[in-house]
Amino acid sequence: MRIAVASGKGGTGKTTVATNLAHVAALGGRAVTYADCDVEEPNGHLFLKPQWQERRVVTRPIPQVDETKCTHCGRCSEICQFNAIAPLGTTVLVYAELCHGCGGCMLVCPTGAITEIDREIGTVETGTAGPVQFVRGVLHVGEPMSPPLIHQVKLASTQTDLTILDAPPGTSCPVIEAVRGSDFVLLVTEPTPFGLNDLKLAVEMTRAMHLPMGIVINRCDTGDRQTVDYCQTNRLPILAELPDDRRIAEAYSRGTLACTAVPAYRKVFEDLLARLTRNAQPAAATPAASKRSRP
Amino acid sequence: MKELVIISGKGGTGKTSVCASLAVLSGKCVIADCDVDAADLHLVLSPQVQQRESFTAGKRARIKTGHCIARGKCEELCRFDAIHFDGPGNGKVARTFRVDPLACEGCGVCAWYCAENAIEFAPVVSGEWFISETRCGPMAHAKLGIAESNSGKLVSIVRQNARKLAEDRGLDLILIDGSPGIGCPVIASITGATLVLIVTEPTPSGLHDLERVAELTRHFGIPAGVCVNKWDLNADVTETIEHKAAERGLHVFGRVRYDKRFTQAQIRSKAVVEQADDGSAEDLGALWNNLSHHLR
C-alpha cells in the first residue's frame, strides 16, 4: 500500500504526519518505507535520523550536438517545444535547464548529429532509520525540474508492503508526480483561511487524479470551523484532528518525533494508520505503476 | 523600479502574512502573487479584478480515436509513460491508444511521428492571470489550473504584468510573494530581482531549508536577507539561523515574534499590521524600515 501525504499549503505538518506514521507502523511490526519526495526541501531525515547506506546520482538526458555532422537544418529546434535547442550561426545552442529530455531532437536530426549525454539533477539516498526503510531525493540547487528525480525516489521505494510518501507542497507537477500511483492520498491541512483555500486546490487535484483521499486537520483548535464544514459538505473523511500542542511544536523544533517526545501521540498515529488502512483499498494496477521510462 | 521577493524554502513560515503586512506598511506599491499553484495573498488583500486572461503555455497530445490504427509508435517514443493502450475501439481496431493528460509533458514527439496523423497536438489553457486593485495598490496574480504544469511561465507573466503596472502607475516598488521550495516557480520568481527576503522559522527544518534557498540566491547572484518569524519559539535556533545567515553574507533584516493574531488577522482578511500596532506588528514595522532603508 502506497500512501501519499500531501497538503497544498506548506508548513501544515505533512512531514510530522508522514514521519510519525512510518515510525508507528514500524513499531507495530510492519515493513515500511518512508520516501521523502519533497526533493527541493527534504526534511524527513531531521526527524527519522537515518543511517545512510547508499547515495546514487540521478541524471536526465540532454542533447549533445556533433557540429561536424550538423547541417544547421533547424529541425531540432522545430520539434523542441521547450526552446531548449537552437541553431545559431555555425553552432547549435543547447539550454540544458529548459530541456525536458523527450529525445525529439535526436530522433528528428537527419544527419545523426545529436546524441544524448547525462545531466546530473540530484541524488537519491537510501538508508535505515531503525526499522524504517528511508529513501529521499535531493535536488541540486539551481536545477528547476524536480519531477524526474521524484520519479526515481518512487522507484527506489518499492521494497516494502507499506510506503509513506512525503510530497512537496503545492498542487503542480512535482506534487502530481509524487502522488501519482498512490493508493491513497492523505491531505494535511490547518483550519485557517490559507489552509482551507489550499486544501480545496489539493482536493480538486486529487479528484482529477481519481484517487481516494482523507484529511488530517492539524492544529485543529486554532483558526475557525470552516475547514470541518467544508470536509463534511464534500464528504471528505477527517481521519485525524491534531491539537495545537506546544510540546509537539517544541519537539519539532528539536528535531524529535512527536511520538517519541510525547508517548500519548503514539496511539494517535496508530489510530490514524488503522483508519488509513481501512480507507485505502490498494488500487488494481494503476497506469503509473506500469512500465515507465521517464528520463 | 525595485523588486522585493519574499520566499522561504520551507512552506508555512509566514511568507504571505509578512508580505501582506509589508504591502500595507509600504503605503502603496505593486503587489505580485507568484505562488501561482497555491496562491493565498488574495485572501488578505481582497483584490477587485479589473482584467482576467487565460494562460496558454504548452501543448498537449490527444489521440483522435477515429484515426488511430494502434500502430504503437506513440507509446514506443513517449518517455513520460503518458500513452496507454486502453483507449476505445474505433471500427478500425478493437483498442486504441490513449494519452494520460496528467502525465503528458507536451513534447509533441508522438504527434510528430504518428504516420496516421491521428494525434492532435494543440495548445491548452493551463490557468488564468489577473490584474486587480487592492487597498495597498495594484496587484498582479494568477491561478494555475488544477493539475497543470508550466508554473514557471505563469510566474514570469505575473512579474511582467507587475512591472507594467509599476511603470504605468509610476510606482517604484514591486512586492512579490513567492512559493516554497527551490524549483522552477521559485527560480522564475527571483531571477533579476533587486532583493530577496527569506522568511524562515526557528526549527531544524527552517534552518535546513534556509540554507538551500540561500544557496539558490547565491547561485543566481541575487542579494538576499533573512527574517526569522516566530523567533521566540526557540531563541537558540534563531541565534543559530542568524549566525549562519550572516556567515553566508545574508543581511539579517529582523525578527518577528510568535503572535496568534497572525491567524486571527487572516480570518478577518486583514494584515496583522492593520489589526494591531504592538507585538508582532511592531516587529513588522521595524522589518519594513530596515528593508526600505536597504532598498533606497
Coordinates of C-alpha atoms in Angstrom, one line a residue:
Chain A
M1 CA 0.0 0.0 0.0
R2 CA 1.3 3.4 -1.0
I3 CA 0.1 6.4 1.0
A4 CA 1.0 9.9 -0.2
V5 CA 1.0 12.7 2.4
A6 CA 0.3 16.0 0.6
S7 CA -1.1 19.4 1.6
G8 CA -1.4 22.2 -0.9
K9 CA -0.3 24.8 1.7
G10 CA 3.2 24.3 3.0
G11 CA 4.0 24.0 6.7
T12 CA 0.8 22.3 7.7
G13 CA 2.5 19.3 9.2
K14 CA 3.0 16.9 6.2
T15 CA 6.4 15.8 7.4
T16 CA 5.3 15.4 11.0
V17 CA 2.4 13.2 9.9
A18 CA 4.5 11.2 7.4
T19 CA 7.4 10.5 9.7
N20 CA 5.3 9.6 12.7
L21 CA 3.1 7.3 10.7
A22 CA 6.2 5.5 9.4
H23 CA 7.5 5.2 12.9
V24 CA 4.4 3.7 14.5
A25 CA 3.9 1.4 11.5
A26 CA 7.4 0.0 12.1
L27 CA 6.9 -0.2 15.9
G28 CA 3.7 -2.2 15.1
G29 CA 5.9 -4.7 13.2
R30 CA 5.1 -3.6 9.6
A31 CA 7.7 -3.4 6.9
V32 CA 7.6 0.3 6.0
T33 CA 9.4 2.7 3.8
Y34 CA 9.4 6.4 4.3
A35 CA 10.1 8.2 1.0
D36 CA 10.8 11.9 1.0
C37 CA 9.5 13.2 -2.3
D38 CA 9.9 16.9 -1.3
V39 CA 13.2 16.9 -3.1
E40 CA 13.5 20.7 -3.2
E41 CA 13.4 20.9 0.6
P42 CA 13.6 17.4 2.1
N43 CA 13.2 17.4 5.9
G44 CA 12.2 13.9 6.9
H45 CA 15.8 12.9 7.8
L46 CA 15.8 15.6 10.5
F47 CA 13.3 13.6 12.5
L48 CA 13.9 9.9 11.5
K49 CA 17.7 10.4 11.5
P50 CA 18.6 7.6 9.1
Q51 CA 21.9 5.8 8.8
W52 CA 22.8 6.3 5.2
Q53 CA 23.7 3.3 3.1
E54 CA 23.7 4.4 -0.5
R55 CA 23.8 7.6 -2.5
R56 CA 23.1 7.5 -6.2
V57 CA 23.4 10.3 -8.7
V58 CA 20.3 10.8 -10.8
T59 CA 20.6 12.2 -14.3
R60 CA 18.4 13.1 -17.1
P61 CA 19.3 13.0 -20.8
I62 CA 20.1 16.2 -22.7
P63 CA 21.2 16.5 -26.3
Q64 CA 24.8 16.9 -27.4
V65 CA 25.4 18.1 -30.9
D66 CA 28.3 16.9 -33.1
E67 CA 29.0 20.1 -35.1
T68 CA 30.9 18.2 -37.7
K69 CA 27.8 16.4 -38.7
C70 CA 25.3 19.2 -38.2
T71 CA 23.9 20.9 -41.3
H72 CA 22.0 23.6 -39.5
C73 CA 18.7 22.5 -41.0
G74 CA 16.9 23.6 -37.8
R75 CA 14.7 20.6 -37.5
C76 CA 15.8 20.1 -33.9
S77 CA 14.5 23.5 -32.8
E78 CA 11.4 22.9 -34.8
I79 CA 10.4 19.8 -32.8
C80 CA 11.5 21.2 -29.5
Q81 CA 8.5 22.6 -27.6
F82 CA 10.7 24.0 -24.8
N83 CA 13.1 26.3 -26.7
A84 CA 15.9 24.2 -25.4
I85 CA 17.9 23.8 -28.6
A86 CA 18.5 26.4 -31.3
P87 CA 20.9 26.7 -34.2
L88 CA 22.7 30.0 -34.2
G89 CA 25.1 30.8 -36.9
T90 CA 27.5 28.0 -37.3
T91 CA 26.8 26.4 -33.9
V92 CA 23.8 24.9 -32.0
L93 CA 23.0 26.1 -28.6
V94 CA 21.5 23.7 -26.0
Y95 CA 19.8 25.2 -23.0
A96 CA 20.1 22.2 -20.6
E97 CA 17.9 23.6 -17.9
L98 CA 15.0 24.1 -20.3
C99 CA 15.3 20.5 -21.8
H100 CA 12.6 18.0 -20.7
G101 CA 14.6 15.1 -22.2
C102 CA 11.9 14.0 -24.6
G103 CA 14.5 12.9 -27.2
G104 CA 12.7 14.6 -30.1
C105 CA 15.7 16.5 -31.4
M106 CA 17.8 13.3 -31.6
L107 CA 15.0 11.5 -33.4
V108 CA 14.4 14.2 -35.9
C109 CA 18.0 15.0 -36.7
P110 CA 18.5 13.8 -40.3
T111 CA 22.3 13.5 -40.0
G112 CA 22.6 11.8 -36.7
A113 CA 24.5 14.8 -35.3
I114 CA 22.6 14.6 -32.0
T115 CA 23.3 12.1 -29.2
E116 CA 22.4 12.3 -25.6
I117 CA 24.5 12.9 -22.5
D118 CA 23.6 12.7 -18.9
R119 CA 23.0 15.8 -16.9
E120 CA 23.0 15.4 -13.1
I121 CA 19.9 16.7 -11.4
G122 CA 20.2 15.4 -7.9
T123 CA 20.7 12.3 -5.8
V124 CA 18.6 9.5 -4.4
E125 CA 19.8 8.5 -0.9
T126 CA 18.7 5.4 1.0
G127 CA 19.3 4.1 4.5
T128 CA 17.5 2.8 7.5
A129 CA 16.0 4.7 10.4
G130 CA 15.7 1.8 13.0
P131 CA 13.2 -0.5 11.4
V132 CA 12.1 2.1 8.8
Q133 CA 13.5 2.0 5.3
F134 CA 14.4 5.5 4.4
V135 CA 14.6 7.0 0.9
R136 CA 15.0 10.6 -0.1
G137 CA 15.8 12.7 -3.2
V138 CA 17.9 15.8 -3.0
L139 CA 17.6 18.2 -6.0
H140 CA 20.7 20.0 -7.0
V141 CA 20.4 23.7 -6.1
G142 CA 19.7 25.7 -9.3
E143 CA 18.0 22.8 -11.1
P144 CA 14.4 23.8 -11.9
M145 CA 12.8 20.4 -12.7
S146 CA 12.2 18.1 -9.9
P147 CA 9.6 15.5 -11.3
P148 CA 12.2 13.2 -12.9
L149 CA 14.1 13.0 -9.5
I150 CA 10.8 12.4 -7.6
H151 CA 10.1 9.6 -10.0
Q152 CA 13.4 8.0 -9.1
V153 CA 12.7 8.3 -5.4
K154 CA 9.4 6.4 -6.0
L155 CA 11.2 3.7 -8.0
A156 CA 13.7 3.3 -5.1
S157 CA 10.9 2.8 -2.5
T158 CA 9.0 -0.2 -3.6
Q159 CA 10.7 -2.8 -1.3
T160 CA 8.1 -2.9 1.4
D161 CA 4.4 -3.6 1.7
L162 CA 3.7 -0.1 3.1
T163 CA 5.2 3.1 1.7
I164 CA 4.6 6.5 3.1
L165 CA 5.4 9.2 0.5
D166 CA 6.1 12.7 1.9
A167 CA 5.0 15.0 -1.0
P168 CA 6.1 18.6 -1.7
P169 CA 3.7 21.5 -1.0
G170 CA 1.6 23.0 -3.8
T171 CA -0.6 21.3 -6.4
S172 CA 1.5 21.4 -9.6
C173 CA 3.8 19.0 -11.4
P174 CA 6.1 18.0 -8.5
V175 CA 3.1 17.1 -6.4
I176 CA 1.4 15.3 -9.2
E177 CA 4.5 13.2 -9.8
A178 CA 4.8 12.4 -6.1
V179 CA 1.1 11.4 -5.7
R180 CA 0.7 9.5 -9.0
G181 CA 0.3 5.8 -8.5
S182 CA -0.5 6.0 -4.8
D183 CA -3.4 4.0 -3.3
F184 CA -4.5 6.8 -1.0
V185 CA -3.8 10.5 -0.5
L186 CA -3.7 11.9 2.9
L187 CA -4.1 15.7 2.8
V188 CA -2.8 17.5 5.9
T189 CA -4.3 21.0 6.5
E190 CA -4.8 23.6 9.2
P191 CA -8.1 25.3 9.9
T192 CA -7.2 28.7 8.6
P193 CA -8.3 30.6 5.5
F194 CA -5.0 29.9 3.8
G195 CA -5.1 26.3 4.9
L196 CA -8.6 25.8 3.6
N197 CA -8.0 27.7 0.3
D198 CA -5.1 25.4 -0.5
L199 CA -6.9 22.3 0.8
K200 CA -9.6 22.9 -1.8
L201 CA -7.0 23.1 -4.5
A202 CA -5.4 19.9 -3.3
V203 CA -8.8 18.1 -3.1
E204 CA -9.5 19.2 -6.7
M205 CA -6.1 17.9 -7.8
T206 CA -6.7 14.5 -6.1
R207 CA -10.1 14.3 -7.6
A208 CA -8.6 15.0 -11.1
M209 CA -6.3 12.1 -10.4
H210 CA -9.2 9.8 -9.4
L211 CA -7.5 8.9 -6.1
P212 CA -9.2 8.2 -2.8
M213 CA -8.3 10.7 0.0
G214 CA -8.7 11.5 3.6
I215 CA -8.0 14.7 5.7
V216 CA -5.9 15.4 8.7
I217 CA -6.6 18.7 10.4
N218 CA -3.5 19.8 12.3
R219 CA -3.6 22.5 15.0
C220 CA -7.4 21.8 14.9
D221 CA -8.1 24.1 17.8
T222 CA -6.7 27.2 16.1
G223 CA -8.5 29.0 13.3
D224 CA -12.1 28.5 12.5
R225 CA -14.8 25.9 11.8
Q226 CA -14.8 26.4 8.0
T227 CA -12.4 23.5 7.2
V228 CA -14.5 21.0 9.1
D229 CA -17.7 22.3 7.4
Y230 CA -16.0 22.0 4.0
C231 CA -14.9 18.4 4.7
Q232 CA -18.4 17.5 5.9
T233 CA -20.2 19.2 2.9
N234 CA -17.8 17.4 0.5
R235 CA -17.9 14.1 2.3
L236 CA -14.2 14.1 2.8
P237 CA -13.3 11.8 5.7
I238 CA -11.5 13.5 8.5
L239 CA -9.1 10.8 9.7
A240 CA -7.4 12.7 12.5
E241 CA -7.5 16.0 14.2
L242 CA -4.3 17.0 16.0
P243 CA -4.4 19.8 18.6
D244 CA -2.0 22.8 18.6
D245 CA 0.2 21.3 21.3
R246 CA 3.2 23.3 22.5
R247 CA 5.0 20.0 23.4
I248 CA 4.8 18.9 19.8
A249 CA 6.0 22.3 18.5
E250 CA 8.9 22.1 20.9
A251 CA 9.7 18.5 19.9
Y252 CA 9.6 19.6 16.2
S253 CA 12.0 22.5 17.0
R254 CA 14.5 20.0 18.5
G255 CA 14.1 17.5 15.6
T256 CA 12.3 14.9 17.7
L257 CA 9.3 12.8 16.6
A258 CA 6.0 13.7 18.3
C259 CA 5.6 10.0 19.2
T260 CA 8.9 9.9 20.9
A261 CA 8.6 13.3 22.7
V262 CA 5.0 12.7 23.9
P263 CA 4.3 9.0 24.1
A264 CA 0.5 9.6 24.1
Y265 CA 0.8 10.5 20.4
R266 CA 1.8 7.0 19.5
K267 CA -1.8 6.0 20.0
V268 CA -3.0 9.0 17.9
F269 CA -0.8 7.9 15.0
E270 CA -1.6 4.2 15.4
D271 CA -5.3 5.1 15.2
L272 CA -4.7 7.2 12.1
L273 CA -2.7 4.4 10.5
A274 CA -5.6 1.9 11.3
R275 CA -8.1 4.3 9.7
L276 CA -5.9 4.8 6.7
T277 CA -5.5 1.0 6.2
R278 CA -9.3 0.7 6.4
N279 CA -9.9 3.5 4.0
A280 CA -7.3 2.7 1.4
Q281 CA -8.0 -0.2 -0.8
P282 CA -4.9 -1.0 -2.9
A283 CA -5.8 0.0 -6.4
A284 CA -5.6 -2.5 -9.2
A285 CA -2.6 -1.9 -11.4
T286 CA -2.7 1.8 -11.9
P287 CA -1.2 3.2 -15.1
A288 CA 1.6 4.9 -13.1
A289 CA 2.6 1.6 -11.6
S290 CA 3.3 0.2 -15.1
K291 CA 6.4 0.5 -17.1
R292 CA 7.9 3.9 -17.4
S293 CA 11.0 5.3 -18.9
R294 CA 10.9 8.8 -17.7
P295 CA 14.3 10.4 -18.4
Chain B
M1 CA 11.9 50.1 -10.2
K2 CA 12.7 47.7 -7.3
E3 CA 11.5 44.2 -6.9
L4 CA 11.5 42.7 -3.4
V5 CA 10.7 38.9 -3.5
I6 CA 9.6 37.1 -0.3
I7 CA 10.4 33.4 -0.3
S8 CA 11.1 30.8 2.4
G9 CA 12.3 27.5 1.2
K10 CA 10.1 25.7 3.8
G11 CA 6.4 26.3 3.4
G12 CA 4.2 27.7 6.1
T13 CA 6.8 30.1 7.7
G14 CA 4.5 33.1 7.3
K15 CA 5.7 34.4 3.9
T16 CA 2.2 35.6 2.8
S17 CA 1.3 37.1 6.1
V18 CA 4.6 39.0 6.2
C19 CA 4.1 40.1 2.6
A20 CA 0.6 41.4 3.2
S21 CA 1.8 43.5 6.2
L22 CA 4.7 44.9 4.1
A23 CA 2.3 45.9 1.4
V24 CA 0.2 47.8 3.9
L25 CA 3.3 49.4 5.5
S26 CA 4.7 50.5 2.1
G27 CA 1.8 52.9 1.7
K28 CA 1.4 52.0 -1.9
C29 CA 3.2 49.5 -4.1
V30 CA 2.6 46.9 -6.8
I31 CA 1.8 43.5 -5.4
A32 CA 2.6 40.3 -7.3
D33 CA 1.5 36.9 -6.0
C34 CA 3.9 34.5 -7.7
D35 CA 2.8 31.4 -5.6
V36 CA 0.6 30.5 -8.6
D37 CA -0.2 27.0 -7.6
A38 CA -1.3 27.8 -4.0
A39 CA -2.0 31.5 -4.0
D40 CA -3.2 32.9 -0.7
L41 CA -2.4 36.6 -0.7
H42 CA -5.8 37.5 -2.3
L43 CA -7.5 36.2 0.8
V44 CA -6.0 39.1 2.8
L45 CA -5.9 41.8 0.1
S46 CA -9.3 41.1 -1.4
P47 CA -8.4 42.2 -4.9
Q48 CA -11.0 43.7 -7.2
V49 CA -10.3 42.0 -10.5
Q50 CA -10.0 44.5 -13.4
Q51 CA -8.7 42.2 -16.1
R52 CA -8.5 38.4 -16.5
E53 CA -6.9 36.4 -19.2
S54 CA -6.4 32.8 -19.8
F55 CA -2.9 31.4 -19.7
T56 CA -1.9 29.2 -22.5
A57 CA 1.6 27.9 -22.3
G58 CA 2.2 24.5 -23.6
K59 CA 0.5 22.0 -25.9
R60 CA -0.9 18.6 -25.1
A61 CA -1.4 15.5 -27.1
R62 CA -4.7 13.9 -27.6
I63 CA -5.4 10.8 -29.8
K64 CA -8.2 11.3 -32.3
T65 CA -9.9 7.9 -31.9
G66 CA -11.3 7.8 -35.4
H67 CA -7.8 7.8 -36.9
C68 CA -5.8 5.6 -34.6
I69 CA -4.8 2.3 -36.1
A70 CA -2.9 1.2 -32.9
R71 CA 0.5 1.0 -34.5
G72 CA 2.0 1.9 -31.2
K73 CA 4.8 4.3 -32.4
C74 CA 3.5 6.9 -29.9
E75 CA 3.8 4.6 -27.0
E76 CA 7.2 3.5 -28.1
L77 CA 8.6 7.0 -28.4
C78 CA 6.9 8.6 -25.3
R79 CA 9.4 8.9 -22.5
F80 CA 6.9 10.1 -19.9
D81 CA 4.7 7.0 -19.8
A82 CA 1.8 9.1 -20.9
I83 CA 0.5 6.8 -23.6
H84 CA -1.5 3.7 -22.7
F85 CA -3.1 1.0 -24.8
D86 CA -6.5 1.2 -23.3
G87 CA -8.5 3.6 -25.5
P88 CA -11.8 2.7 -27.0
G89 CA -12.2 0.8 -30.3
N90 CA -13.0 2.8 -33.4
G91 CA -14.1 0.4 -36.1
K92 CA -10.6 0.1 -37.5
V93 CA -9.1 -1.5 -34.4
A94 CA -10.6 -3.0 -31.2
R95 CA -8.5 -0.9 -28.9
T96 CA -6.7 2.4 -29.4
F97 CA -4.0 4.3 -27.6
R98 CA -4.9 7.0 -25.1
V99 CA -2.9 9.9 -23.7
D100 CA -2.9 10.4 -19.9
P101 CA -3.2 14.2 -19.8
L102 CA -1.7 14.3 -16.3
A103 CA 1.5 12.5 -17.5
C104 CA 1.8 14.2 -20.9
E105 CA 4.8 16.5 -20.8
G106 CA 3.7 18.3 -24.0
C107 CA 6.8 17.4 -26.1
G108 CA 4.9 16.5 -29.2
V109 CA 7.1 13.7 -30.2
C110 CA 4.1 11.3 -30.5
A111 CA 2.2 13.7 -32.8
W112 CA 5.3 14.3 -34.9
Y113 CA 5.9 10.6 -35.5
C114 CA 2.3 9.4 -35.9
A115 CA 2.1 8.3 -39.6
E116 CA -1.7 8.3 -39.4
N117 CA -1.8 11.9 -38.2
A118 CA -4.0 10.6 -35.5
I119 CA -2.7 12.8 -32.7
E120 CA -3.9 16.2 -32.1
F121 CA -1.3 18.5 -30.5
A122 CA -2.9 21.7 -29.6
P123 CA -2.4 24.5 -27.0
V124 CA -4.1 24.0 -23.7
V125 CA -5.3 26.6 -21.3
S126 CA -3.5 25.9 -18.1
G127 CA -4.5 28.7 -15.9
E128 CA -5.6 32.3 -15.6
W129 CA -3.9 35.6 -14.7
F130 CA -5.5 38.7 -13.3
I131 CA -4.8 42.4 -12.9
S132 CA -6.6 43.8 -9.8
E133 CA -6.9 46.7 -7.5
T134 CA -6.3 46.4 -3.8
R135 CA -6.3 48.8 -0.8
C136 CA -2.5 48.7 -1.0
G137 CA -2.1 49.3 -4.7
P138 CA -2.5 47.4 -7.9
M139 CA -2.0 43.6 -7.9
A140 CA -0.8 41.1 -10.5
H141 CA -1.8 37.5 -9.7
A142 CA -2.8 34.2 -11.2
K143 CA -4.3 30.8 -10.7
L144 CA -2.6 27.7 -12.2
G145 CA -5.2 25.2 -13.4
I146 CA -5.8 22.1 -11.4
A147 CA -3.0 19.5 -12.0
E148 CA -1.3 21.8 -14.6
S149 CA 2.3 22.4 -15.2
N150 CA 4.2 25.4 -16.6
S151 CA 4.1 27.3 -13.3
G152 CA 7.4 29.0 -14.1
K153 CA 6.0 30.6 -17.2
L154 CA 2.9 31.8 -15.4
V155 CA 5.2 33.3 -12.7
S156 CA 7.1 35.2 -15.5
I157 CA 3.8 36.6 -16.8
V158 CA 2.7 37.7 -13.4
R159 CA 6.1 39.5 -13.0
Q160 CA 5.8 41.1 -16.4
N161 CA 2.3 42.3 -15.5
A162 CA 3.6 43.7 -12.2
R163 CA 6.4 45.6 -13.9
K164 CA 4.0 47.1 -16.4
L165 CA 1.7 48.2 -13.6
A166 CA 4.6 49.8 -11.8
E167 CA 5.6 51.7 -15.0
D168 CA 2.0 52.8 -15.8
R169 CA 1.3 54.0 -12.3
G170 CA 4.7 55.4 -11.6
L171 CA 5.2 53.1 -8.6
D172 CA 8.8 52.3 -7.6
L173 CA 8.3 49.1 -5.6
I174 CA 7.0 45.7 -6.5
L175 CA 6.4 43.3 -3.7
I176 CA 6.5 39.7 -4.8
D177 CA 5.1 36.8 -2.8
G178 CA 7.0 33.7 -3.9
S179 CA 6.4 30.0 -3.5
P180 CA 8.0 27.4 -1.2
G181 CA 10.9 25.2 -2.5
I182 CA 13.8 25.9 -4.8
G183 CA 12.4 24.7 -8.1
C184 CA 11.1 26.2 -11.3
P185 CA 8.5 28.7 -9.9
V186 CA 10.9 30.0 -7.3
I187 CA 13.7 30.4 -9.8
A188 CA 11.2 32.3 -12.1
S189 CA 10.2 34.5 -9.1
I190 CA 13.7 35.6 -8.1
T191 CA 15.7 36.0 -11.3
G192 CA 16.7 39.6 -11.9
A193 CA 15.0 40.8 -8.6
T194 CA 16.5 43.6 -6.6
L195 CA 16.4 41.8 -3.2
V196 CA 15.1 38.5 -1.8
L197 CA 13.8 38.3 1.7
I198 CA 13.8 34.8 3.1
V199 CA 11.3 34.3 5.8
T200 CA 12.1 31.4 8.0
E201 CA 11.3 29.9 11.4
P202 CA 13.4 28.7 14.3
T203 CA 13.2 24.9 13.6
P204 CA 15.7 22.4 12.2
S205 CA 13.6 22.3 9.0
G206 CA 13.5 26.1 8.8
L207 CA 17.3 26.2 9.1
H208 CA 17.9 23.4 6.7
D209 CA 15.6 24.9 4.0
L210 CA 17.0 28.4 4.5
E211 CA 20.5 27.0 3.7
R212 CA 19.3 25.5 0.4
V213 CA 17.3 28.6 -0.6
A214 CA 20.3 30.8 0.3
E215 CA 22.4 28.7 -1.9
L216 CA 19.9 29.3 -4.7
T217 CA 20.0 33.1 -4.4
R218 CA 23.8 32.9 -4.3
H219 CA 23.7 30.6 -7.4
F220 CA 21.8 33.3 -9.3
G221 CA 23.7 36.2 -7.7
I222 CA 20.7 37.9 -6.1
P223 CA 21.2 39.9 -2.9
A224 CA 19.3 38.3 -0.1
G225 CA 18.5 38.6 3.6
V226 CA 16.5 36.8 6.2
C227 CA 13.8 37.4 8.8
V228 CA 13.1 34.8 11.5
N229 CA 9.4 34.6 12.0
K230 CA 8.0 33.2 15.4
W231 CA 11.6 33.7 16.6
D232 CA 10.7 33.4 20.3
L233 CA 9.5 29.8 19.9
N234 CA 13.2 28.9 20.0
A235 CA 15.6 31.7 20.7
D236 CA 18.7 29.4 20.4
V237 CA 17.8 28.2 16.9
T238 CA 17.0 31.8 16.0
E239 CA 20.6 32.7 17.0
T240 CA 22.0 29.8 15.0
I241 CA 20.0 30.8 11.9
E242 CA 21.0 34.5 12.1
H243 CA 24.6 33.5 12.7
K244 CA 24.7 31.1 9.7
A245 CA 22.9 33.7 7.6
A246 CA 25.5 36.3 8.4
E247 CA 28.2 33.8 7.6
R248 CA 26.7 33.3 4.2
G249 CA 26.7 37.0 3.6
L250 CA 22.9 37.4 4.1
H251 CA 21.7 40.5 5.7
V252 CA 19.5 39.9 8.9
F253 CA 16.6 42.2 8.4
G254 CA 14.7 41.5 11.5
R255 CA 12.8 39.1 13.8
V256 CA 9.1 38.7 14.2
R257 CA 7.7 37.3 17.4
Y258 CA 5.1 34.5 17.6
D259 CA 1.7 36.0 17.6
K260 CA -1.7 34.3 17.5
R261 CA -3.0 37.5 15.9
F262 CA -1.4 36.2 12.6
T263 CA -4.2 33.7 12.3
Q264 CA -6.9 36.0 13.7
A265 CA -6.0 38.7 11.1
Q266 CA -6.1 36.1 8.4
I267 CA -9.6 35.1 9.4
R268 CA -10.7 38.7 9.1
S269 CA -9.0 39.2 5.7
K270 CA -6.6 41.7 7.3
A271 CA -2.9 42.1 7.5
V272 CA -1.5 41.9 11.1
V273 CA -0.4 45.5 11.0
E274 CA -4.0 46.5 10.3
Q275 CA -5.1 44.8 13.4
A276 CA -2.5 45.9 15.9
D277 CA 0.4 48.2 16.4
D278 CA 2.2 46.4 19.2
G279 CA 3.9 43.0 19.5
S280 CA 4.4 41.3 16.1
A281 CA 3.1 44.4 14.3
E282 CA 5.9 46.4 15.9
D283 CA 8.4 43.8 14.7
L284 CA 7.0 44.0 11.2
G285 CA 7.3 47.8 11.3
A286 CA 11.0 47.5 12.2
L287 CA 11.4 44.9 9.4
W288 CA 9.8 47.2 6.9
N289 CA 12.1 50.1 8.0
N290 CA 15.2 48.0 7.5
L291 CA 14.1 46.8 4.2
S292 CA 13.0 50.1 2.8
H293 CA 16.3 51.6 4.0
H294 CA 18.2 48.9 2.3
L295 CA 16.2 49.3 -0.9
R296 CA 16.8 53.0 -1.0

